[in-house]
Amino acid sequence: MNKMLTFDEIKNNSEIQTYLEFTDKASTMGEYKEHGVRHASRSAEVTGQILKDLGYNEKEQELAKIAAYIHDIGNVVGEEYHDQSSAVMFLNVLGKDRYSVDVLTVAVAIGCHEDKTTKPASPIAAALVLGDKSDVHHERTQVKDALINKADVRHEKIRTKYSRYINKHEKILDACRKVSVVVRKEIMTIELRLEIDTNMSSVMDYFEIFMARMNHCRKASEVLRCKFELYINGDRCS
């Protein structure tokens, strides 16, 4: 009988931890947003909470958290098609002796989380999309000037004088000061609530960069039989 797959097993797996560490280094070297343990942990927490709030059972919550925690490890190989790379790497970590319906359910969820052309393949995959795509917090910003301590860059004087953003994407991420995902089961609605510092980036800039991401969240919410609503600085945008 196959050993039951658990979130603790995956989180404590040394090989997966190594992948996450190098994924974060690779994203930094590639001048891209953070993809390390912080993003993995935050994605897993939000993904599991969404299913919990919607009444899914503990096993489904557990599998969703696993998928969310390792969904980006394929960035070690490269950003393009990293969803599929991540799924294959996950299967290789476990080995064929561990293959089961649960394991393949996780692999499918990981393997389709970047496909914005269609709806996610399952509720677990849908929750993963929402957990991943909702992480637009400023803590994911990679400030290019390595001579400046990242915490110090948050100070406005230092930011104005020294900070250089890698691209517009990074600037908008840094402007997003607070993020929350709210599930309202009574009306079957999932809300993404953002607080954006409009002195750093406009709301229109956010939509220019993240419209495809928000549409992906809408499709994922539909799989969970929910409406998706976006609020920015208290105003409903969708």
Backbone as JSON, one array per atom type, in Angstrom:
{
  "sequence": "MNKMLTFDEIKNNSEIQTYLEFTDKASTMGEYKEHGVRHASRSAEVTGQILKDLGYNEKEQELAKIAAYIHDIGNVVGEEYHDQSSAVMFLNVLGKDRYSVDVLTVAVAIGCHEDKTTKPASPIAAALVLGDKSDVHHERTQVKDALINKADVRHEKIRTKYSRYINKHEKILDACRKVSVVVRKEIMTIELRLEIDTNMSSVMDYFEIFMARMNHCRKASEVLRCKFELYINGDRCS",
  "N": [[0.84, -1.2, 0.0], [0.53, 2.22, -0.84], [2.28, 4.84, 0.77], [0.64, 7.45, 2.5], [0.33, 10.63, 1.03], [1.49, 13.64, 2.32], [1.32, 17.11, 3.35], [3.27, 17.92, 5.19], [5.29, 16.05, 4.72], [6.16, 16.78, 2.14], [6.92, 19.45, 2.54], [9.06, 19.13, 4.25], [10.88, 17.77, 2.74], [14.11, 17.35, 1.67], [15.16, 17.52, -0.92], [13.19, 18.93, -2.34], [13.27, 21.32, -0.93], [15.8, 22.19, -1.65], [15.38, 22.62, -4.4], [13.56, 24.77, -4.24], [15.15, 26.75, -3.06], [17.13, 27.14, -5.05], [15.49, 27.85, -7.13], [14.61, 30.35, -6.32], [17.04, 31.72, -6.38], [17.58, 31.53, -9.1], [15.48, 33.04, -10.18], [16.14, 35.53, -9.2], [18.63, 36.02, -10.42], [17.76, 36.01, -13.01], [16.4, 38.31, -13.05], [13.71, 38.47, -12.12], [10.52, 38.18, -10.4], [10.28, 37.1, -6.93], [10.45, 33.61, -6.24], [10.67, 31.76, -4.22], [10.79, 30.09, -0.99], [9.1, 31.76, 0.5], [7.05, 32.58, -1.33], [6.1, 30.04, -2.02], [5.14, 29.07, 0.45], [3.2, 30.99, 1.12], [1.44, 30.74, -1.03], [0.56, 28.1, -0.64], [-0.73, 28.32, 1.83], [-2.88, 30.12, 1.28], [-4.18, 28.74, -0.77], [-5.02, 26.31, 0.48], [-6.7, 27.42, 2.43], [-8.75, 28.58, 0.94], [-10.14, 26.33, -0.11], [-10.88, 25.17, 2.31], [-12.59, 27.14, 3.39], [-14.64, 26.97, 1.56], [-15.73, 24.56, 2.1], [-14.58, 22.13, 1.31], [-13.14, 18.84, 1.74], [-10.68, 17.64, 4.19], [-8.65, 16.13, 3.01], [-8.65, 17.02, 0.32], [-7.93, 19.67, 0.77], [-5.35, 19.27, 1.75], [-4.0, 18.09, -0.45], [-4.17, 20.21, -2.24], [-2.63, 22.16, -0.97], [-0.13, 20.93, -1.09], [0.31, 20.89, -3.89], [0.38, 23.63, -4.35], [2.62, 24.42, -2.89], [4.8, 23.43, -4.3], [4.56, 24.29, -6.88], [6.16, 25.91, -8.48], [8.75, 24.89, -8.72], [9.93, 24.09, -11.04], [11.08, 26.28, -12.22], [13.75, 26.22, -11.77], [14.81, 24.93, -13.93], [13.9, 26.54, -16.04], [11.93, 29.43, -16.89], [9.98, 29.28, -18.9], [7.38, 27.07, -19.69], [7.45, 26.11, -17.09], [5.51, 25.12, -15.43], [4.89, 22.55, -16.35], [7.41, 21.39, -16.13], [7.7, 21.52, -13.36], [5.72, 19.71, -12.5], [6.69, 17.25, -13.5], [9.14, 17.1, -12.17], [8.26, 16.87, -9.53], [7.0, 14.35, -9.63], [9.25, 12.8, -10.12], [10.7, 13.19, -7.76], [9.17, 11.77, -5.9], [9.06, 9.2, -7.04], [8.26, 6.18, -8.91], [7.14, 4.16, -7.34], [5.53, 5.45, -5.56], [3.39, 6.41, -6.93], [0.0, 7.32, -7.29], [-3.58, 7.87, -7.22], [-3.9, 10.25, -5.79], [-1.33, 11.42, -5.94], [-1.07, 11.82, -8.72], [-3.19, 13.55, -9.09], [-2.25, 15.84, -7.82], [-0.03, 16.34, -9.48], [-1.3, 16.92, -11.93], [-2.67, 19.28, -11.26], [-0.51, 21.01, -10.74], [0.73, 20.98, -13.25], [-1.0, 22.35, -14.94], [-1.26, 24.94, -14.08], [-0.44, 27.32, -15.23], [-1.77, 27.6, -17.59], [-3.6, 29.72, -19.27], [-5.53, 29.66, -21.16], [-7.69, 28.07, -20.79], [-10.08, 26.68, -18.42], [-9.03, 25.71, -15.1], [-8.21, 22.27, -14.3], [-9.44, 20.97, -12.16], [-11.04, 21.34, -8.89], [-8.93, 21.48, -7.04], [-6.79, 22.28, -8.67], [-7.85, 24.74, -9.44], [-7.97, 26.17, -7.02], [-5.24, 26.32, -6.53], [-4.42, 28.03, -8.65], [-5.62, 30.43, -7.81], [-4.36, 30.8, -5.33], [-1.72, 31.13, -6.15], [-1.76, 33.24, -8.14], [-2.8, 35.35, -6.75], [-0.78, 36.31, -5.22], [0.58, 39.04, -5.18], [2.16, 40.69, -3.73], [4.29, 43.24, -2.27], [6.55, 42.1, -1.16], [7.58, 40.3, -2.93], [9.21, 41.62, -4.61], [12.18, 42.1, -6.45], [14.79, 43.99, -5.86], [17.04, 45.7, -7.88], [19.53, 46.93, -7.3], [21.99, 45.65, -5.58], [23.58, 46.63, -3.57], [22.14, 47.94, -1.73], [20.39, 47.39, 1.23], [17.54, 45.32, 1.29], [15.42, 45.83, 3.04], [15.92, 48.46, 3.8], [15.42, 49.83, 1.45], [12.76, 50.21, 1.42], [12.33, 52.6, 2.68], [11.29, 55.83, 1.92], [13.01, 57.96, 1.16], [15.42, 56.72, 0.53], [14.48, 55.04, -1.46], [13.72, 56.89, -3.46], [16.14, 58.07, -4.14], [17.94, 55.99, -4.78], [16.77, 53.5, -5.61], [16.3, 51.11, -8.19], [14.1, 49.79, -10.42], [13.6, 46.61, -11.9], [11.83, 46.19, -13.99], [8.62, 47.29, -15.32], [6.75, 45.59, -14.24], [7.91, 44.84, -11.78], [7.84, 47.3, -10.45], [5.09, 47.73, -10.12], [4.44, 45.55, -8.51], [5.84, 46.27, -6.19], [4.4, 48.45, -5.42], [2.13, 47.39, -4.4], [0.82, 47.14, -1.41], [-0.69, 45.7, 0.43], [-2.37, 42.59, 0.56], [-5.2, 40.53, 0.34], [-7.19, 37.58, 0.39], [-10.5, 36.86, 0.24], [-13.03, 34.67, 1.06], [-16.4, 34.35, 0.52], [-18.63, 32.37, 1.37], [-21.39, 32.3, 1.66], [-22.48, 33.72, -0.41], [-21.13, 32.65, -2.45], [-18.65, 33.78, -3.45], [-15.4, 34.87, -4.33], [-13.05, 37.08, -3.24], [-10.47, 39.24, -4.2], [-8.52, 41.43, -2.57], [-6.78, 44.37, -2.77], [-4.33, 46.74, -1.73], [-2.99, 49.49, -3.11], [-0.23, 51.6, -3.49], [-0.69, 54.51, -4.88], [1.02, 56.55, -5.4], [3.26, 55.39, -6.26], [2.57, 53.66, -8.32], [0.03, 53.54, -10.8], [-3.47, 52.57, -10.76], [-4.34, 51.84, -13.27], [-1.96, 51.01, -14.44], [-1.6, 48.65, -13.07], [-3.71, 47.07, -14.09], [-2.9, 46.93, -16.75], [-0.68, 45.25, -16.67], [-1.52, 42.98, -15.23], [-3.97, 41.97, -16.17], [-4.46, 39.55, -17.61], [-3.81, 37.72, -15.63], [-5.83, 38.23, -13.75], [-8.09, 37.47, -15.18], [-7.57, 34.78, -15.35], [-7.87, 34.08, -12.68], [-10.59, 34.52, -12.45], [-11.65, 32.49, -14.1], [-10.76, 30.3, -12.63], [-12.19, 30.64, -10.27], [-14.75, 30.15, -11.2], [-14.64, 27.39, -11.66], [-14.74, 26.59, -9.06], [-17.28, 27.18, -8.57], [-17.86, 29.8, -7.98], [-18.13, 33.41, -7.97], [-15.73, 35.81, -9.08], [-14.24, 38.61, -7.62], [-12.58, 41.69, -7.78], [-11.0, 44.03, -5.74], [-9.62, 47.2, -5.42], [-7.94, 49.34, -3.37], [-10.25, 49.57, -1.88], [-12.26, 49.96, -3.76], [-14.53, 48.37, -5.93], [-13.54, 46.56, -8.73], [-14.33, 44.7, -10.56]],
  "CA": [[0.0, 0.0, 0.0], [1.3, 3.45, -0.92], [2.27, 5.76, 1.9], [-0.2, 8.62, 2.24], [1.06, 11.85, 0.73], [1.11, 14.72, 3.24], [1.99, 18.4, 3.18], [4.49, 17.94, 6.01], [6.32, 15.27, 4.02], [6.67, 17.58, 1.03], [7.57, 20.65, 3.08], [10.32, 18.73, 4.91], [11.71, 17.01, 1.82], [15.34, 18.13, 1.43], [15.32, 17.76, -2.36], [12.28, 20.01, -2.72], [13.79, 22.55, -0.34], [16.92, 22.61, -2.5], [14.79, 23.18, -5.62], [12.99, 26.09, -3.94], [16.27, 27.68, -2.84], [17.75, 27.47, -6.33], [14.48, 28.55, -7.92], [14.66, 31.75, -5.9], [18.29, 32.29, -6.9], [17.45, 31.64, -10.55], [14.59, 34.16, -10.49], [16.89, 36.76, -8.91], [19.63, 36.2, -11.49], [17.01, 36.3, -14.23], [15.72, 39.59, -12.85], [12.29, 38.18, -12.09], [10.01, 38.25, -9.03], [10.63, 36.02, -6.01], [9.76, 32.34, -6.4], [11.25, 30.85, -3.24], [10.0, 29.52, 0.09], [8.03, 32.69, 0.9], [5.94, 32.46, -2.28], [5.56, 28.68, -1.91], [4.39, 28.96, 1.7], [2.03, 31.85, 1.04], [0.52, 30.12, -1.99], [-0.02, 26.92, 0.0], [-1.65, 28.76, 2.88], [-4.09, 30.68, 0.67], [-4.84, 27.67, -1.53], [-5.71, 25.45, 1.42], [-7.75, 28.17, 3.11], [-9.88, 28.74, 0.0], [-10.92, 25.1, -0.12], [-11.47, 25.01, 3.64], [-13.72, 28.08, 3.52], [-15.71, 26.53, 0.66], [-16.29, 23.3, 2.6], [-13.94, 20.93, 0.78], [-12.66, 18.02, 2.85], [-9.29, 17.85, 4.6], [-7.75, 15.52, 2.02], [-8.56, 17.94, -0.81], [-7.14, 20.81, 1.24], [-3.96, 18.81, 1.87], [-3.43, 17.93, -1.79], [-4.06, 21.54, -2.83], [-1.48, 22.81, -0.34], [1.07, 20.31, -1.66], [0.47, 21.4, -5.25], [0.74, 25.05, -4.3], [3.95, 24.6, -2.33], [5.87, 23.04, -5.23], [4.13, 24.55, -8.26], [7.15, 26.68, -9.23], [10.11, 24.36, -8.63], [10.46, 23.94, -12.4], [11.84, 27.47, -12.61], [15.18, 25.85, -11.73], [15.15, 24.59, -15.32], [13.62, 27.71, -16.87], [10.58, 29.97, -16.65], [9.05, 28.81, -19.92], [6.84, 25.73, -19.41], [7.87, 25.66, -15.76], [4.42, 24.36, -14.81], [5.07, 21.15, -16.72], [8.67, 20.94, -15.51], [7.45, 21.34, -11.92], [4.95, 18.48, -12.32], [7.58, 16.11, -13.75], [10.12, 17.05, -11.07], [7.53, 16.36, -8.36], [6.86, 12.9, -9.8], [10.58, 12.19, -9.99], [11.07, 13.21, -6.35], [8.47, 10.69, -5.21], [9.38, 7.91, -7.63], [7.11, 5.43, -9.42], [6.54, 3.35, -6.3], [4.57, 6.26, -4.8], [2.32, 6.91, -7.79], [-1.36, 7.0, -6.85], [-4.54, 8.88, -7.69], [-3.6, 11.51, -5.1], [-0.09, 11.97, -6.5], [-1.34, 12.29, -10.07], [-4.07, 14.72, -8.95], [-1.36, 16.97, -7.54], [0.76, 16.6, -10.69], [-2.17, 17.58, -12.92], [-2.91, 20.65, -10.8], [0.73, 21.77, -10.97], [1.04, 21.03, -14.68], [-1.89, 23.22, -15.72], [-1.55, 26.19, -13.36], [-0.11, 28.49, -16.05], [-2.55, 27.58, -18.84], [-4.63, 30.75, -19.17], [-6.46, 29.53, -22.29], [-8.84, 27.24, -20.41], [-10.32, 26.61, -16.99], [-8.26, 24.68, -14.41], [-8.74, 20.92, -14.5], [-10.11, 20.44, -10.98], [-11.09, 22.31, -7.8], [-7.58, 21.62, -6.47], [-6.04, 23.11, -9.61], [-8.42, 26.09, -9.4], [-7.5, 26.81, -5.79], [-3.82, 26.62, -6.75], [-4.34, 29.23, -9.48], [-5.96, 31.58, -6.99], [-3.31, 30.99, -4.34], [-0.53, 31.61, -6.85], [-1.94, 34.5, -8.85], [-3.15, 36.42, -5.81], [0.42, 36.75, -4.5], [1.16, 40.21, -5.87], [2.62, 41.52, -2.62], [5.58, 43.9, -2.51], [7.66, 41.28, -0.69], [8.12, 39.51, -4.04], [10.02, 42.49, -5.45], [13.62, 41.92, -6.47], [15.42, 45.26, -6.15], [18.22, 45.39, -8.68], [20.77, 47.41, -6.71], [22.29, 44.74, -4.48], [24.33, 47.33, -2.55], [21.19, 48.5, -0.78], [19.63, 46.4, 1.96], [16.17, 45.33, 0.79], [14.52, 46.47, 4.0], [16.16, 49.9, 3.77], [14.87, 50.39, 0.23], [11.38, 50.58, 1.69], [12.29, 53.98, 3.12], [11.0, 56.63, 0.73], [14.17, 58.76, 0.74], [16.37, 55.82, -0.13], [13.84, 54.59, -2.69], [13.75, 57.96, -4.45], [17.51, 58.38, -4.55], [18.75, 54.88, -5.23], [16.14, 52.27, -6.08], [16.08, 50.92, -9.62], [13.26, 48.63, -10.66], [14.02, 45.81, -13.04], [10.88, 46.46, -15.07], [7.35, 47.84, -14.85], [6.14, 44.54, -13.43], [8.47, 44.96, -10.45], [7.37, 48.55, -9.86], [3.7, 47.54, -9.71], [4.48, 44.66, -7.36], [6.3, 47.0, -5.02], [3.35, 49.4, -5.04], [1.03, 46.66, -3.76], [1.25, 47.12, -0.01], [-1.46, 44.74, 1.21], [-3.14, 41.64, -0.26], [-6.01, 39.56, 1.09], [-8.16, 36.8, -0.36], [-11.67, 36.68, 1.11], [-14.05, 33.77, 0.54], [-17.72, 34.58, 1.08], [-19.35, 31.16, 0.95], [-22.83, 32.51, 1.66], [-22.87, 34.22, -1.74], [-20.22, 31.97, -3.37], [-17.81, 34.82, -4.06], [-14.01, 34.96, -3.9], [-12.61, 38.46, -3.42], [-9.06, 39.61, -4.07], [-8.5, 42.82, -2.1], [-5.43, 44.93, -2.84], [-4.07, 48.15, -1.41], [-1.9, 49.93, -3.98], [0.28, 52.96, -3.28], [-0.82, 55.16, -6.19], [2.17, 57.44, -5.62], [4.3, 54.57, -6.89], [2.05, 53.07, -9.55], [-1.4, 53.8, -10.94], [-4.35, 51.4, -10.87], [-4.33, 51.47, -14.69], [-0.73, 50.25, -14.67], [-1.84, 47.31, -12.55], [-4.54, 46.34, -15.05], [-2.12, 46.7, -17.96], [0.24, 44.14, -16.46], [-2.1, 41.81, -14.58], [-5.3, 41.64, -16.65], [-4.52, 38.12, -17.92], [-3.79, 37.04, -14.34], [-7.14, 38.36, -13.12], [-9.01, 36.62, -15.94], [-7.27, 33.41, -14.93], [-8.51, 33.93, -11.37], [-12.04, 34.45, -12.69], [-11.93, 31.13, -14.58], [-10.54, 29.38, -11.51], [-13.33, 30.8, -9.36], [-15.9, 29.49, -11.82], [-14.5, 25.96, -11.4], [-15.16, 26.42, -7.67], [-18.68, 27.63, -8.56], [-17.88, 31.11, -7.33], [-17.81, 34.63, -8.7], [-14.47, 36.44, -8.67], [-14.33, 40.06, -7.56], [-11.33, 42.38, -7.48], [-11.13, 45.35, -5.11], [-8.36, 47.92, -5.28], [-8.1, 50.47, -2.47], [-11.64, 49.61, -1.43], [-13.2, 50.09, -4.86], [-14.73, 47.16, -6.71], [-13.07, 46.74, -10.12], [-14.83, 43.65, -11.43]],
  "C": [[0.88, 1.25, 0.0], [1.17, 4.26, 0.36], [1.46, 7.0, 1.55], [0.67, 9.85, 2.04], [0.57, 12.96, 1.63], [1.9, 16.0, 2.94], [3.29, 18.45, 3.97], [5.62, 17.17, 5.34], [6.98, 16.11, 2.93], [7.46, 18.79, 1.54], [8.93, 20.33, 3.7], [11.24, 17.93, 4.01], [12.92, 17.86, 1.41], [15.54, 18.45, -0.05], [14.42, 18.9, -2.82], [12.75, 21.34, -2.15], [14.96, 23.09, -1.16], [16.4, 23.23, -3.8], [14.26, 24.58, -5.36], [14.09, 27.14, -3.73], [16.9, 28.1, -4.17], [16.78, 28.15, -7.28], [14.5, 30.04, -7.6], [15.92, 32.43, -6.43], [18.19, 32.5, -8.41], [16.56, 32.82, -10.93], [15.29, 35.5, -10.22], [17.89, 37.05, -10.03], [18.95, 36.56, -12.81], [16.21, 37.58, -14.15], [14.2, 39.42, -12.93], [11.84, 38.16, -10.64], [10.32, 36.98, -8.24], [9.78, 34.79, -6.22], [10.25, 31.31, -5.39], [10.26, 30.36, -2.2], [8.86, 30.44, 0.51], [6.82, 32.56, 0.0], [5.29, 31.08, -2.18], [4.67, 28.55, -0.68], [3.11, 29.78, 1.65], [0.99, 31.25, 0.09], [-0.18, 28.92, -1.37], [-1.05, 27.31, 1.05], [-2.97, 29.26, 2.29], [-4.89, 29.6, -0.06], [-5.64, 26.75, -0.61], [-6.89, 26.14, 2.09], [-8.98, 28.37, 2.23], [-10.76, 27.49, 0.01], [-11.58, 24.83, 1.24], [-12.71, 25.88, 3.79], [-14.9, 27.67, 2.66], [-16.28, 25.17, 1.06], [-15.71, 22.04, 2.01], [-13.29, 20.15, 1.93], [-11.16, 18.2, 3.08], [-8.3, 17.26, 3.6], [-7.57, 16.44, 0.82], [-7.74, 19.17, -0.44], [-5.65, 20.47, 1.27], [-3.3, 18.7, 0.49], [-3.25, 19.29, -2.47], [-2.86, 22.29, -2.26], [-0.17, 22.25, -0.88], [1.34, 20.86, -3.06], [0.95, 22.84, -5.24], [2.18, 25.25, -3.82], [5.05, 24.34, -3.36], [5.57, 23.44, -6.67], [5.17, 25.27, -9.1], [8.55, 26.1, -9.22], [10.74, 24.19, -10.01], [11.19, 25.15, -12.92], [13.35, 27.27, -12.48], [15.66, 25.57, -13.14], [14.97, 25.79, -16.23], [12.19, 28.15, -16.66], [9.57, 29.44, -17.64], [8.68, 27.34, -19.66], [7.23, 25.21, -18.03], [6.77, 24.9, -15.04], [4.58, 22.87, -15.11], [6.36, 20.58, -16.13], [8.46, 20.65, -14.03], [6.72, 20.03, -11.66], [5.84, 17.24, -12.48], [8.61, 15.97, -12.62], [9.49, 16.5, -9.8], [7.39, 14.84, -8.46], [8.19, 12.19, -9.62], [11.04, 12.15, -8.53], [10.44, 12.03, -5.62], [8.87, 9.32, -5.73], [8.14, 7.11, -7.96], [6.4, 4.61, -8.35], [5.49, 4.11, -5.49], [3.4, 6.75, -5.65], [0.96, 6.41, -7.3], [-2.29, 8.05, -7.44], [-4.23, 10.24, -7.07], [-2.38, 12.19, -5.71], [-0.34, 12.54, -7.89], [-2.3, 13.48, -10.07], [-3.25, 15.96, -8.68], [-0.56, 17.35, -8.78], [-0.05, 17.33, -11.75], [-2.4, 19.04, -12.54], [-1.68, 21.54, -11.04], [0.93, 22.01, -12.46], [0.16, 21.96, -15.49], [-2.06, 24.61, -15.1], [-1.21, 27.45, -14.16], [-0.92, 28.57, -17.34], [-3.74, 28.53, -18.72], [-5.67, 30.64, -20.28], [-7.71, 28.74, -21.94], [-9.0, 27.26, -18.91], [-9.43, 25.53, -16.36], [-8.98, 23.34, -14.39], [-9.54, 20.37, -13.33], [-10.23, 21.55, -9.94], [-9.72, 22.54, -7.15], [-6.72, 22.51, -7.36], [-6.54, 24.56, -9.57], [-7.96, 26.85, -8.16], [-6.03, 27.19, -5.89], [-3.65, 27.89, -7.58], [-4.59, 30.47, -8.64], [-4.89, 31.86, -5.93], [-2.05, 31.57, -4.93], [-0.71, 33.03, -7.38], [-2.33, 35.65, -7.94], [-1.93, 36.96, -5.08], [1.12, 37.86, -5.3], [1.71, 41.2, -4.85], [4.01, 42.09, -2.88], [6.77, 43.08, -2.04], [8.26, 40.41, -1.79], [9.06, 40.33, -4.91], [11.5, 42.16, -5.31], [14.26, 43.26, -6.86], [16.78, 45.01, -6.78], [19.53, 45.79, -8.02], [21.1, 46.62, -5.45], [23.06, 45.41, -3.36], [23.43, 47.88, -1.46], [20.44, 47.37, -0.09], [18.16, 46.49, 1.57], [15.2, 46.01, 1.75], [14.67, 47.98, 3.97], [15.54, 50.56, 2.56], [13.42, 50.81, 0.42], [11.26, 52.03, 2.15], [12.21, 54.9, 1.91], [12.22, 57.41, 0.25], [15.17, 57.9, -0.01], [15.8, 55.35, -1.45], [14.0, 55.63, -3.79], [15.15, 58.17, -5.0], [18.21, 57.22, -5.23], [18.03, 53.76, -5.98], [15.96, 52.25, -7.59], [15.25, 49.67, -9.8], [13.73, 47.92, -11.93], [13.12, 46.07, -14.24], [9.59, 47.0, -14.46], [6.61, 46.86, -13.95], [6.61, 44.67, -11.98], [7.95, 46.21, -9.73], [5.94, 48.4, -9.34], [3.63, 46.6, -8.51], [4.84, 45.43, -6.1], [5.26, 47.99, -4.53], [2.21, 48.72, -4.3], [1.41, 46.38, -2.31], [0.5, 46.1, 0.85], [-2.31, 43.88, 0.28], [-3.95, 40.73, 0.66], [-6.97, 38.87, 0.14], [-9.3, 36.45, 0.6], [-12.68, 35.78, 0.41], [-15.36, 34.05, 1.27], [-18.65, 33.46, 0.6], [-20.85, 31.4, 0.83], [-23.35, 33.04, 0.34], [-21.95, 33.66, -2.82], [-19.4, 32.97, -4.18], [-16.41, 34.74, -3.47], [-13.52, 36.37, -4.25], [-11.09, 38.56, -3.27], [-9.02, 41.1, -3.75], [-7.06, 43.31, -2.03], [-5.42, 46.38, -2.36], [-2.82, 48.56, -2.18], [-1.52, 51.36, -3.66], [0.29, 53.66, -4.64], [0.22, 56.24, -6.42], [3.3, 56.71, -6.33], [3.84, 54.01, -8.23], [0.55, 53.31, -9.61], [-2.18, 52.49, -11.02], [-4.38, 50.91, -12.32], [-3.08, 50.67, -15.04], [-0.91, 48.8, -14.2], [-2.64, 46.49, -13.56], [-3.77, 46.02, -16.33], [-1.26, 45.46, -17.84], [-0.48, 42.86, -16.05], [-3.49, 41.42, -15.06], [-5.45, 40.14, -16.94], [-4.56, 37.3, -16.64], [-5.17, 37.08, -13.68], [-8.2, 37.54, -13.87], [-8.82, 35.15, -15.59], [-7.91, 33.11, -13.58], [-10.03, 33.8, -11.52], [-12.42, 33.04, -13.15], [-11.77, 30.11, -13.45], [-11.7, 29.45, -10.52], [-14.56, 30.1, -9.9], [-15.85, 27.98, -11.61], [-14.96, 25.64, -9.97], [-16.59, 26.89, -7.45], [-18.85, 28.95, -7.81], [-17.72, 32.23, -8.35], [-16.48, 35.16, -8.19], [-14.64, 37.95, -8.71], [-12.99, 40.63, -7.11], [-11.64, 43.74, -6.88], [-9.74, 45.96, -4.99], [-8.63, 49.19, -4.49], [-9.57, 50.68, -2.1], [-12.67, 49.69, -2.53], [-13.3, 48.77, -5.64], [-14.39, 47.43, -8.17], [-13.58, 45.67, -11.07], [-16.16, 43.14, -10.92]]
}
